[in-house]
Coordinates of C-alpha atoms in Angstrom, one line a residue:
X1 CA 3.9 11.7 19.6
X2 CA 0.4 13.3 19.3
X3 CA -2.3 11.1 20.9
X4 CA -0.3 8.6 22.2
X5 CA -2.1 5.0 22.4
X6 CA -1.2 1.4 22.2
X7 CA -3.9 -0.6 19.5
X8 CA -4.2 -4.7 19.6
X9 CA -5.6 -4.3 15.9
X10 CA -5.8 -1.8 13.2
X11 CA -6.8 -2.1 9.3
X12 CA -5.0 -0.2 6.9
X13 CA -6.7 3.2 5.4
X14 CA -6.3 6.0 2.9
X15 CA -5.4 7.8 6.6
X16 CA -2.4 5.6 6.9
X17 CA 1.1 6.6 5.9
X18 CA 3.5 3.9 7.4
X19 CA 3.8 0.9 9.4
X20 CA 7.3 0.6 10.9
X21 CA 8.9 -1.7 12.2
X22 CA 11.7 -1.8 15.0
X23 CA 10.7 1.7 16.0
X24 CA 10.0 0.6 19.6
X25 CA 11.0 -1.7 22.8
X26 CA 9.0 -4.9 21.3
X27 CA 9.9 -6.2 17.9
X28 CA 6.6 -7.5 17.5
X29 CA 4.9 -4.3 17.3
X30 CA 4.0 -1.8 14.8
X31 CA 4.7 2.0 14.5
X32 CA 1.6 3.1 13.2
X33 CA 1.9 6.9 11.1
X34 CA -1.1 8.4 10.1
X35 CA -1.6 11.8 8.4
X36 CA -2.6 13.1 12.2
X37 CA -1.5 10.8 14.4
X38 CA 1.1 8.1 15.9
X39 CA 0.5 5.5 17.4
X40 CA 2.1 1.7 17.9
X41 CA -0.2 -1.4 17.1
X42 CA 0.5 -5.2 19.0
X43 CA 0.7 -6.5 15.4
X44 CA 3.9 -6.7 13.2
X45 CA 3.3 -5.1 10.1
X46 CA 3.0 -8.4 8.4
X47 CA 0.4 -9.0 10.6
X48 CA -1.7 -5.6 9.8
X49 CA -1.2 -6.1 6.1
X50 CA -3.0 -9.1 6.0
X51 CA -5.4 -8.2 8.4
X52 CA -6.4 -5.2 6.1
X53 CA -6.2 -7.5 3.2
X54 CA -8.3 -9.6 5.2
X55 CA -10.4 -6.7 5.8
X56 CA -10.8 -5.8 2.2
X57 CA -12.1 -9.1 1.3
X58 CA -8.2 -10.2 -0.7
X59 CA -5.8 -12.0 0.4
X60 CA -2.0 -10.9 1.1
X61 CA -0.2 -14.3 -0.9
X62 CA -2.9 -13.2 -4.0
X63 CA -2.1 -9.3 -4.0
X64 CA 1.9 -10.3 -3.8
X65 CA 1.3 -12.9 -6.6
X66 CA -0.6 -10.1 -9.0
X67 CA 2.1 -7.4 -8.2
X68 CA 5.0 -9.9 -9.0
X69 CA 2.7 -10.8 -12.1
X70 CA 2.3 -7.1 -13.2
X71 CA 5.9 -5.9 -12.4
X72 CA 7.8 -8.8 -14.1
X73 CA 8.2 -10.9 -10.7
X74 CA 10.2 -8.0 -8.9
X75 CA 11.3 -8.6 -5.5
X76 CA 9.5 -6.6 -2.9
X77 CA 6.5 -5.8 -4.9
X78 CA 4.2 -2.8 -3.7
X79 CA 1.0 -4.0 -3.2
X80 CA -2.6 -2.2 -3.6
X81 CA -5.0 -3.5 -1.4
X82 CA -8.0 -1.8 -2.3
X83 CA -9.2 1.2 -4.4
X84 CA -11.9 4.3 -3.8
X85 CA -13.0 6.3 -6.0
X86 CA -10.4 5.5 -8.8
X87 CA -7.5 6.1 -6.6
X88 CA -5.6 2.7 -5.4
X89 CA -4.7 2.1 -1.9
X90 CA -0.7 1.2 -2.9
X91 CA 2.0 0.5 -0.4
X92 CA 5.6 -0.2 -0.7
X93 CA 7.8 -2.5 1.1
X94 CA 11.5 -1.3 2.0
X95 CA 12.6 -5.5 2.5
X96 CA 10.4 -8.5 1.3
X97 CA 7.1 -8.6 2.1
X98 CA 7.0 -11.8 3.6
X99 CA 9.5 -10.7 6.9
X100 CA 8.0 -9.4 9.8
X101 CA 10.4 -6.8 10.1
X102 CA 9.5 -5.4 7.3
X103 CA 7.8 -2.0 7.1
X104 CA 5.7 -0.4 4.4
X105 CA 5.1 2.8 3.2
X106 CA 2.2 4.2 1.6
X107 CA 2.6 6.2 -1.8
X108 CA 0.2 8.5 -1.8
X109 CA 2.1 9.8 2.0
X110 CA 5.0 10.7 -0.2
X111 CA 5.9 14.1 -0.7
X112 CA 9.6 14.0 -1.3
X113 CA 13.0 12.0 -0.3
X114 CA 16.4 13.1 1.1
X115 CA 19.2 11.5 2.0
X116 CA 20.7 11.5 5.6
X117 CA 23.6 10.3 7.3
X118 CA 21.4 7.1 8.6
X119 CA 19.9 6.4 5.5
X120 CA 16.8 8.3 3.9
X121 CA 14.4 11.2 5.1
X122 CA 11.0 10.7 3.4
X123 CA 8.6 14.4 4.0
X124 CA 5.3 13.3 4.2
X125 CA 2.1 14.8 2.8
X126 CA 1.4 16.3 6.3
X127 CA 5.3 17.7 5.8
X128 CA 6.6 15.6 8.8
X129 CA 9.9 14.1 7.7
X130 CA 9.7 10.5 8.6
X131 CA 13.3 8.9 8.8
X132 CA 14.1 5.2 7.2
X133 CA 16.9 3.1 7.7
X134 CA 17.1 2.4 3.8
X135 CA 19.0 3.5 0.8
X136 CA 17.7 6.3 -2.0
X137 CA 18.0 3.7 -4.3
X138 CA 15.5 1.4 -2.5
X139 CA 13.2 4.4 -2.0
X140 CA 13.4 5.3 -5.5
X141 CA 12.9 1.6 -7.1
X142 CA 9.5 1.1 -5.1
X143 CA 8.2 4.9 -5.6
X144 CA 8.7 3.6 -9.4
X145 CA 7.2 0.5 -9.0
X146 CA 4.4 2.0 -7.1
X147 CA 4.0 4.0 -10.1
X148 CA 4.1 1.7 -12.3
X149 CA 1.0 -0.3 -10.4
X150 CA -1.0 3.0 -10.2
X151 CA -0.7 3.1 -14.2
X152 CA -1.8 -0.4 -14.6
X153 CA -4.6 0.3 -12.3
X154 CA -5.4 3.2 -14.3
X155 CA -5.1 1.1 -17.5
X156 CA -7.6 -1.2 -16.2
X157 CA -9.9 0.8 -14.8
X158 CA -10.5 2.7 -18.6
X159 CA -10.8 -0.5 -20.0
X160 CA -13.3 -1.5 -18.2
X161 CA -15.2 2.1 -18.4
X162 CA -15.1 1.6 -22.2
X163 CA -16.3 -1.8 -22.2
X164 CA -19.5 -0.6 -21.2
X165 CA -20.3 0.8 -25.2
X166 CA -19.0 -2.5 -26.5
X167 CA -21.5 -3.7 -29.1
X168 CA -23.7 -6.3 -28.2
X169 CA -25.7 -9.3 -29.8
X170 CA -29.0 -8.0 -29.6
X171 CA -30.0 -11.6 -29.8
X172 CA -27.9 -12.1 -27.0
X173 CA -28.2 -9.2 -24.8
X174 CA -31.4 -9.8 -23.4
X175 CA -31.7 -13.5 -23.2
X176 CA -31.8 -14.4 -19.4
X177 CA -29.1 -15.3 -17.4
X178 CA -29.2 -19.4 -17.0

C-alpha cells in the first residue's frame, strides 16, 4: 500500500473510490481506496457513510429513504450524498446498506468489471484493479441503479435551471417576503 496510515475518522470525497470492509485483521475497520492512496479508517463503513452524510449536512436513513423512493424501493439503494458542480457524489452498496460489513463503491471510480475465480475484478479510474467478493450480476444491478440516480439527478437539476424563466406575477414578484 502507498502511504500507509491508520485514520480514527475520515469523510467521504470525490477523491474516494471504496470503503471495504473485512479487508483487514479488525472487522470494525475500514479499507479506505482513494484515487492515490490506501489507507484503513477505525470506522466501519457504516460508520464513515453517515459521518460524511453527517458532514454534508443529510442524513444517512433520509438519503436511503429518497433512493428507495426514486428506484422503486430497491434493495441496496446507491446513495448520493452530495453534489459539485453538477456531478453527484453516488456510491453503491455490494449488501444492504444498513450492515456494517457492508462496503461501498463509488461510481464515478469505475472503469470496467471482470469476473474472477473469487468473485469480481472492478479496474479503477486510476486502472488499479480492485478485487470484490461479489457477483457480476450484483456489480452490474448497482452500476445501473447508480445510473439510474445520476439521470434523475440530472433530471432535476434542468428543472430547476429552467425554472428560473418561469413567468411570474408581476403583481406578485416584487411584493416582500412576509
Amino acid at each position: 500500500m502507498v502511504n500507509q496510515q491508520n485514520l480514527s475518522s475520515y469523510i467521504v470525497t470525490f477523491n474516494t473510490f471504496a470503503l471495504l470492509h473485512g479487508q483487514h485483521s479488525n472487522p470494525f475497520y475500514t479499507k479506505v481506496v482513494e484515487n492515490n492512496r490506501t489507507f484503513i479508517v477505525e470506522k466501519t463503513p457504516l460508520e464513515i457513510m453517515k459521518d460524511s452524510c453527517a458532514h454534508y449536512r443529510t442524513n444517512f436513513d433520509s438519503i436511503i429513504n429518497s433512493s428507495k423512493n426514486d428506484l422503486k424501493n430497491r434493495p441496496k439503494p446507491p446513495i448520493m450524498l452530495t453534489h459539485l458542480n453538477n456531478r453527484p457524489l453516488l456510491f453503491f452498496p455490494l449488501l444492504s446498506p444498513t450492515l456494517h460489513k457492508n462496503s461501498w463503491v463509488a461510481y464515478h471510480a469505475v472503469k470496467d468489471t471482470h469476473q474472477c475465480a473469487d468473485g469480481v475484478s472492478v479496474v479503477l479510474k486510476n486502472d488499479t484493479h480492485m478485487p470484490l467478493d461479489t457477483s457480476m450480476a450484483t456489480v452490474y444491478r448497482q452500476m445501473a441503479l447508480s445510473h439510474i440516480l445520476s439521470q434523475r439527478f440530472d433530471n432535476a437539476q434542468e428543472e430547476l435551471r429552467s425554472s428560473y424563466y418561469m413567468i411570474m406575477d408581476r403583481k406578485n414578484s416584487d411584493s416582500p417576503i412576509s
